[in-house]
Coordinates of C-alpha atoms and ligand atoms in Angstrom, one line a residue:
X1 CA 22.2 -24.8 19.2
X2 CA 21.2 -21.3 20.2
X3 CA 21.9 -19.6 16.8
X4 CA 18.4 -18.1 16.6
X5 CA 19.0 -16.8 20.1
X6 CA 22.2 -15.2 18.9
X7 CA 20.5 -13.8 15.8
X8 CA 17.7 -12.3 17.9
X9 CA 20.3 -10.7 20.3
X10 CA 22.1 -9.2 17.3
X11 CA 18.8 -7.7 16.1
X12 CA 18.2 -6.2 19.6
X13 CA 21.7 -4.8 19.7
X14 CA 21.2 -3.0 16.4
X15 CA 17.8 -1.6 17.6
X16 CA 16.0 -3.7 15.0
X17 CA 13.9 -6.0 17.1
X18 CA 10.2 -5.7 16.2
X19 CA 7.4 -6.0 18.6
X20 CA 3.8 -6.8 18.2
X21 CA 1.0 -5.2 20.1
X22 CA -2.5 -6.6 20.8
X23 CA -5.3 -4.3 19.8
X24 CA -8.7 -4.7 21.4
X25 CA -11.8 -3.6 19.5
X26 CA -12.1 -2.2 16.0
X27 CA -9.8 0.2 14.0
X28 CA -10.5 3.8 15.2
X29 CA -8.4 6.9 15.8
X30 CA -8.2 5.9 19.5
X31 CA -7.4 2.2 20.1
X32 CA -7.1 0.1 23.2
X33 CA -3.6 -1.4 22.9
X34 CA -2.3 -3.9 25.5
X35 CA -5.1 -2.5 27.7
X36 CA -4.0 1.1 27.3
X37 CA -6.0 3.8 25.4
X38 CA -3.8 5.1 22.5
X39 CA -4.3 7.8 20.0
X40 CA -3.0 6.0 16.9
X41 CA -1.3 7.3 13.8
X42 CA -0.3 3.8 12.7
X43 CA -2.9 2.4 10.3
X44 CA -3.5 2.5 6.6
X45 CA -7.3 2.9 7.2
X46 CA -6.9 6.3 5.5
X47 CA -10.6 7.0 4.9
X48 CA -11.8 5.6 8.2
X49 CA -13.8 2.9 6.6
X50 CA -12.5 -0.2 8.5
X51 CA -15.3 0.0 11.0
X52 CA -17.9 1.8 8.9
X53 CA -21.5 0.7 9.7
X54 CA -22.3 0.2 5.9
X55 CA -19.4 -2.2 5.5
X56 CA -20.2 -4.0 8.8
X57 CA -23.8 -4.4 7.7
X58 CA -22.9 -5.6 4.2
X59 CA -20.6 -8.2 5.9
X60 CA -23.3 -9.4 8.3
X61 CA -25.8 -9.8 5.4
X62 CA -23.3 -11.6 3.3
X63 CA -22.5 -13.9 6.2
X64 CA -26.1 -14.9 6.5
X65 CA -26.5 -15.4 2.8
X66 CA -23.1 -17.0 1.8
X67 CA -21.6 -18.4 5.0
X68 CA -17.9 -18.1 5.5
X69 CA -15.5 -20.3 3.4
X70 CA -14.9 -20.3 -0.3
X71 CA -14.4 -24.0 -0.5
X72 CA -11.3 -24.2 -2.7
X73 CA -9.4 -22.2 -5.1
X74 CA -11.4 -20.1 -7.6
X75 CA -10.5 -22.3 -10.5
X76 CA -11.4 -25.5 -8.7
X77 CA -14.7 -24.8 -6.9
X78 CA -15.7 -21.5 -8.6
X79 CA -15.5 -18.0 -7.3
X80 CA -18.3 -16.3 -5.4
X81 CA -20.8 -14.1 -7.3
X82 CA -19.8 -11.4 -4.7
X83 CA -16.2 -11.6 -5.9
X84 CA -17.4 -11.6 -9.5
X85 CA -19.5 -8.5 -8.8
X86 CA -16.6 -6.8 -7.2
X87 CA -14.3 -7.4 -10.2
X88 CA -17.0 -6.1 -12.6
X89 CA -17.7 -3.0 -10.5
X90 CA -14.0 -2.2 -10.1
X91 CA -13.4 -2.6 -13.9
X92 CA -16.3 -0.4 -14.9
X93 CA -15.5 2.3 -12.3
X94 CA -11.8 2.4 -13.1
X95 CA -12.2 2.1 -16.8
X96 CA -10.4 -1.2 -17.6
X97 CA -11.7 -4.1 -19.6
X98 CA -11.3 -6.6 -16.7
X99 CA -10.2 -7.0 -13.1
X100 CA -8.8 -10.0 -11.3
X101 CA -9.3 -10.2 -7.6
X102 CA -6.5 -11.5 -5.3
X103 CA -6.5 -12.4 -1.6
X104 CA -3.9 -9.8 -0.7
X105 CA -1.6 -7.3 -2.3
X106 CA 1.4 -9.3 -1.4
X107 CA -0.1 -12.4 -3.1
X108 CA -1.1 -10.3 -6.1
X109 CA 2.4 -9.0 -6.8
X110 CA 4.1 -12.4 -6.1
X111 CA 1.7 -13.8 -8.7
X112 CA 1.4 -11.2 -11.4
X113 CA 5.0 -10.2 -11.8
X114 CA 6.3 -13.7 -12.6
X115 CA 3.3 -14.3 -14.8
X116 CA 3.8 -11.1 -16.8
X117 CA 7.5 -10.8 -17.0
X118 CA 9.2 -13.3 -19.3
X119 CA 12.6 -14.8 -18.3
X120 CA 14.3 -12.9 -21.1
X121 CA 12.8 -9.6 -20.1
X122 CA 14.5 -6.6 -18.6
X123 CA 12.9 -5.2 -15.4
X124 CA 13.3 -1.6 -14.2
X125 CA 12.5 -1.1 -10.5
X126 CA 12.5 2.0 -8.3
X127 CA 15.0 1.5 -5.4
X128 CA 12.2 2.2 -2.8
X129 CA 9.6 -0.2 -4.2
X130 CA 7.6 -2.2 -1.7
X131 CA 9.0 -5.6 -0.5
X132 CA 6.4 -7.6 -2.4
X133 CA 7.3 -6.0 -5.8
X134 CA 10.9 -6.8 -5.1
X135 CA 10.0 -10.4 -4.2
X136 CA 7.7 -10.7 -7.3
X137 CA 10.6 -9.5 -9.4
X138 CA 12.9 -12.1 -7.8
X139 CA 10.4 -14.9 -8.5
X140 CA 10.1 -13.8 -12.1
X141 CA 13.7 -14.8 -12.8
X142 CA 13.9 -11.9 -15.2
X143 CA 17.2 -11.9 -17.1
X144 CA 18.2 -8.3 -16.2
X145 CA 17.0 -6.3 -13.2
X146 CA 17.8 -2.6 -13.2
X147 CA 17.2 -0.8 -9.9
X148 CA 17.2 2.9 -10.5
X149 CA 17.6 5.5 -7.7
X150 CA 14.3 6.6 -6.2
X151 CA 12.4 8.7 -8.8
X152 CA 15.5 9.2 -10.9
X153 CA 14.2 9.5 -14.4
X154 CA 17.6 10.2 -16.0
X155 CA 18.9 6.9 -14.5
X156 CA 15.8 5.1 -15.7
X157 CA 16.1 6.5 -19.2
X158 CA 19.8 5.5 -19.3
X159 CA 19.0 1.9 -18.3
X160 CA 16.1 1.7 -20.8
X161 CA 18.3 3.0 -23.6
X162 CA 21.0 0.4 -22.9
X163 CA 18.7 -2.5 -22.4
X164 CA 19.2 -5.4 -24.8
X165 CA 16.0 -7.2 -24.1
X166 CA 13.0 -6.8 -26.4
X167 CA 10.6 -7.1 -23.5
X168 CA 10.9 -4.3 -20.9
X169 CA 8.9 -3.8 -17.7
X170 CA 9.0 -0.7 -15.5
X171 CA 7.6 -1.6 -12.0
X172 CA 6.8 1.0 -9.4
X173 CA 4.8 2.0 -6.3
X174 CA 2.5 4.9 -7.2
X175 CA 2.7 6.3 -3.7
X176 CA 5.8 5.1 -1.8
X177 CA 4.7 3.3 1.3
X178 CA 7.3 4.7 3.7
X179 CA 8.0 8.0 2.1
X180 CA 4.5 9.1 1.1
X181 CA 5.7 10.7 -2.2
X182 CA 4.4 10.0 -5.6
X183 CA 6.3 8.3 -8.4
X184 CA 6.8 10.6 -11.4
X185 CA 4.3 8.5 -13.4
X186 CA 3.8 10.9 -16.2
X187 CA 7.6 10.8 -17.0
X188 CA 7.6 7.0 -16.5
X189 CA 4.7 6.5 -19.0
X190 CA 6.4 8.8 -21.5
X191 CA 9.6 6.8 -21.2
X192 CA 7.7 3.6 -21.6
X193 CA 6.2 4.9 -24.8
X194 CA 9.6 6.1 -26.1
X195 CA 11.4 2.8 -25.3
X196 CA 8.5 0.4 -25.9
X197 CA 8.2 -0.8 -22.3
X198 CA 5.2 -1.8 -20.2
X199 CA 4.4 -0.4 -16.8
X200 CA 3.1 -2.1 -13.6
X201 CA 1.8 0.4 -11.1
X202 CA 1.2 -0.6 -7.5
X203 CA -1.3 1.9 -6.1
X204 CA -1.7 0.4 -2.6
X205 CA -1.6 3.8 -0.9
X206 CA -3.2 6.0 -3.6
X207 CA -6.4 4.0 -4.3
X208 CA -9.3 5.6 -2.5
X209 CA -7.2 8.5 -1.3
X210 CA -6.2 10.3 -4.5
X211 CA -7.9 11.1 -7.8
X212 CA -11.5 11.8 -8.9
X213 CA -13.9 9.8 -6.7
X214 CA -10.8 8.2 -5.2
X215 CA -9.8 6.3 -8.4
X216 CA -6.2 6.6 -7.4
X217 CA -2.9 8.1 -8.4
X218 CA -3.3 7.6 -12.2
X219 CA -6.5 9.6 -12.1
X220 CA -4.9 12.2 -9.8
X221 CA -2.1 12.7 -12.4
X222 CA -4.4 12.5 -15.4
X223 CA -2.7 9.4 -16.9
X224 CA -4.5 7.0 -19.2
X225 CA -2.3 4.6 -21.1
X226 CA -2.7 1.1 -22.5
X227 CA 0.8 0.4 -21.4
X228 CA -0.1 0.5 -17.8
X229 CA -1.3 -2.4 -15.7
X230 CA -2.8 -1.2 -12.5
X231 CA -2.9 -3.0 -9.1
X232 CA -4.2 -1.8 -5.8
X233 CA -5.1 -3.2 -2.4
X234 CA -8.4 -3.3 -0.6
X235 CA -6.9 -3.5 2.9
X236 CA -5.8 0.1 3.2
X237 CA -8.1 3.0 2.2
X238 CA -10.9 0.5 1.3
X239 CA -10.7 -0.6 4.9
X240 CA -11.3 -4.4 4.3
X241 CA -8.9 -7.0 2.9
X242 CA -7.8 -8.1 -0.6
X243 CA -6.3 -6.7 -3.8
X244 CA -6.9 -6.6 -7.5
X245 CA -5.3 -6.1 -10.8
X246 CA -6.9 -4.1 -13.6
X247 CA -5.9 -4.5 -17.3
X248 CA -7.1 -5.5 -20.7
X249 CA -9.1 -8.7 -21.2
X250 CA -6.1 -10.6 -22.6
X251 CA -3.8 -9.7 -19.8
X252 CA -6.4 -10.6 -17.1
X253 CA -7.2 -13.9 -18.9
X254 CA -3.4 -14.7 -19.0
X255 CA -3.0 -13.9 -15.3
X256 CA -5.9 -16.2 -14.4
X257 CA -4.1 -18.9 -16.3
X258 CA -0.6 -18.3 -15.0
X259 CA -0.5 -16.3 -11.7
X260 CA 0.4 -19.0 -9.2
X261 CA -0.8 -17.1 -6.2
X262 CA -4.2 -16.9 -7.9
X263 CA -4.4 -20.5 -9.0
X264 CA -3.0 -22.3 -5.9
X265 CA -4.7 -20.5 -3.1
X266 CA -8.2 -20.7 -1.6
X267 CA -10.7 -18.3 -3.0
X268 CA -11.8 -15.2 -1.1
X269 CA -14.6 -15.5 1.4
X270 CA -17.7 -13.8 -0.1
X271 CA -18.2 -11.8 3.0
X272 CA -15.0 -9.8 2.3
X273 CA -16.0 -9.1 -1.3
X274 CA -19.4 -7.9 0.0
X275 CA -17.8 -5.6 2.4
X276 CA -15.5 -4.3 -0.4
X277 CA -18.5 -3.6 -2.6
X278 CA -20.0 -1.5 0.2
X279 CA -16.6 0.2 0.7
X280 CA -16.5 1.2 -3.0
X281 CA -19.8 3.0 -2.6
X282 CA -18.4 5.0 0.3
X283 CA -15.1 5.7 -1.5
X284 CA -16.9 7.1 -4.5
X285 CA -19.5 9.2 -2.6
X286 CA -17.6 10.4 0.5
X287 CA -15.5 13.1 -1.1
X288 CA -15.5 14.8 2.3
X289 CA -13.2 12.0 3.7
X290 CA -10.5 12.9 1.1
X291 CA -11.1 16.6 1.7
X292 CA -10.6 16.0 5.5
X293 CA -7.4 14.0 4.9
X294 CA -6.0 16.8 2.8
X295 CA -6.8 19.4 5.4
X296 CA -5.4 17.3 8.2
X297 CA -2.3 16.7 6.1
X298 CA -1.6 20.4 5.6
X299 CA -2.2 21.0 9.3
X300 CA 0.3 18.3 10.2
X301 CA 2.9 19.4 7.6
X302 CA 2.8 23.0 8.9
X303 CA 3.3 21.8 12.5
X304 CA 6.1 19.4 11.6
X305 CA 8.1 22.2 10.0
X306 CA 8.9 23.7 13.4
X307 CA 10.6 20.5 14.6
X308 CA 14.4 19.7 14.4
X309 CA 13.9 16.6 12.1
X310 CA 13.3 16.2 8.4
X311 CA 9.5 16.0 7.6
X312 CA 9.2 14.6 4.1
X313 CA 6.6 16.6 2.1
X314 CA 3.5 14.6 1.2
X315 CA 0.1 14.9 -0.6
X316 CA -0.8 11.4 0.5
X317 CA -1.9 10.2 3.9
X318 CA 1.7 9.1 4.8
X319 CA 3.8 11.7 6.6
X320 CA 7.3 10.5 7.5
X321 CA 9.5 12.2 10.1
X322 CA 13.0 11.1 9.5
X323 CA 15.2 10.9 12.6
X324 CA 18.0 8.8 11.2
X325 CA 19.3 6.2 13.6
X326 CA 17.4 3.2 14.8
X327 CA 17.7 4.0 18.5
X328 CA 16.6 7.6 18.3
X329 CA 13.5 6.5 16.4
X330 CA 12.6 3.7 18.8
X331 CA 13.2 6.0 21.8
X332 CA 10.9 8.6 20.3
X333 CA 8.2 6.1 19.5
X334 CA 8.5 4.8 23.2
X335 CA 8.3 8.4 24.6
X336 CA 5.2 9.0 22.5
X337 CA 3.7 5.8 23.6
X338 CA 4.3 6.8 27.3
X339 CA 2.1 9.8 26.4
X340 CA -0.6 7.6 24.9
X341 CA 0.3 8.2 21.3
X342 CA 1.1 5.4 18.8
X343 CA 3.3 6.2 15.9
X344 CA 5.3 3.3 14.4
X345 CA 9.0 3.4 14.2
X346 CA 10.1 2.3 10.8
X347 CA 13.7 0.9 10.5
X348 CA 15.8 -1.0 8.1
X349 CA 15.2 -3.2 6.1
X350 CA 11.9 -1.4 5.5
X351 CA 13.8 1.8 4.9
X352 CA 17.4 2.3 3.9
X353 CA 20.2 2.3 6.6
X354 CA 20.4 5.6 8.4
X355 CA 16.9 6.7 7.4
X356 CA 14.8 5.3 10.3
X357 CA 11.7 7.3 10.8
X358 CA 8.4 7.8 12.4
X359 CA 5.7 7.0 9.9
X360 CA 2.7 9.2 10.8
X361 CA -0.4 8.0 8.9
X362 CA -3.5 10.1 9.0
X363 CA -7.1 8.9 8.7
X364 CA -10.3 10.8 7.9
X365 CA -11.3 9.6 11.4
X366 CA -8.7 11.9 13.1
X367 CA -9.8 15.2 14.4
X368 CA -7.8 18.5 14.2
X369 CA -7.4 18.3 18.0
X370 CA -5.9 14.9 17.7
X371 CA -3.3 16.1 15.1
X372 CA -2.5 19.0 17.4
X373 CA -2.1 16.6 20.3
X374 CA 0.5 14.7 18.3
X375 CA 2.3 17.9 17.3
X376 CA 2.3 19.2 20.9
X377 CA 3.9 15.9 22.1
X378 CA 6.6 16.0 19.4
X379 CA 7.4 19.6 20.3
X380 CA 7.9 18.6 24.0
X381 CA 10.1 15.7 23.0
X382 CA 12.2 17.7 20.5
Ligands
PLP401 C1 0.7 -2.9 1.8 C2 1.3 -3.0 0.4 C3 1.1 -4.1 -0.4 C4 0.6 -5.4 0.2 O1 -0.8 -5.4 0.3 P1 -1.5 -6.3 1.3 O2 -2.9 -6.4 0.8 O3 -1.4 -5.7 2.6 O4 -0.8 -7.6 1.2 C5 1.6 -4.1 -1.7 N1 2.2 -3.0 -2.2 C6 2.4 -1.9 -1.5 C7 3.0 -0.7 -2.1 C8 2.0 -1.9 -0.1 O5 2.2 -0.8 0.6

């Protein structure tokens, strides 16, 4: 009867057991974790907006005006005018006809991929795509799923060339969540045009961080194409919670009719949408946050070069330090924690076998001294 016990023991023996820590107080560069002060490089609050006074005030005001719950799903009891305003503002700002808001990025991808991708379609998916893209593709029951090696455009082209299906979808992260690198989106869109495919881009880690006014990775790379459907999340750089999909009117209308994670889930509390609207204003105006993130990124990358591990190059806020085996990486994370620094150890299945790493994520809330403190600790432990 103790099979789960056995399974958990097996995880522990492989160095794969995950642990949860309890954080007191708001998201900041320094957190109180299990009662201990920790300098944290663990969050996706890249712009430092998760506890920004404008967002907190907007949430307080919305709470007084709209209360808390949404009642039922958006198609049953209506969606809040705050959510509607957020959709409109996102669409106008990003230059799409329409936007559909989802409760989270995971829910968005689980809903939109099966709704978009027909059962006789062929899907082309980067090997390092986020788990929720992979799960969305599984749920789609697509006829043919081609997984191409990370960023390998020759392999993608070969698969597109040999695909029998008339409907083709290329699905990719824009910024890879555990590697911090960018998908070659220009080449992907060019291939989509050549082979008459559509592209779904998940910009969870580029939205707010890259591009003009923080419009994201497509803006950063200067890409505009009617073949691209764009999704991003509001829980990372935007500092709140939620996600959205941006596309043409027809696509969005179809998603509203068919995305099961939109239809069969409770609508978003207006307070979250109100906070997101305040966040959009900060994202657009506070160029200095992106500037700071870039400067801290360069400082960190220069410092990591002197260490005996592989630091993956990155223009995003994600800076992976690959140690390889699961035990080395957990030992290193523990040693850092003993010094009051929190960097998460990322192990399989989040990353491939043998590629366990520290995932250092920066925020505009970090100071140069804090980045130096991390580098000094890593040097001592090397
Ligand atoms: C975090 C993440 C998601 C999920 O977004 P949530 O809003 O946290 O559910 C989706 N895609 C990618 C690439 C992510 O990194």
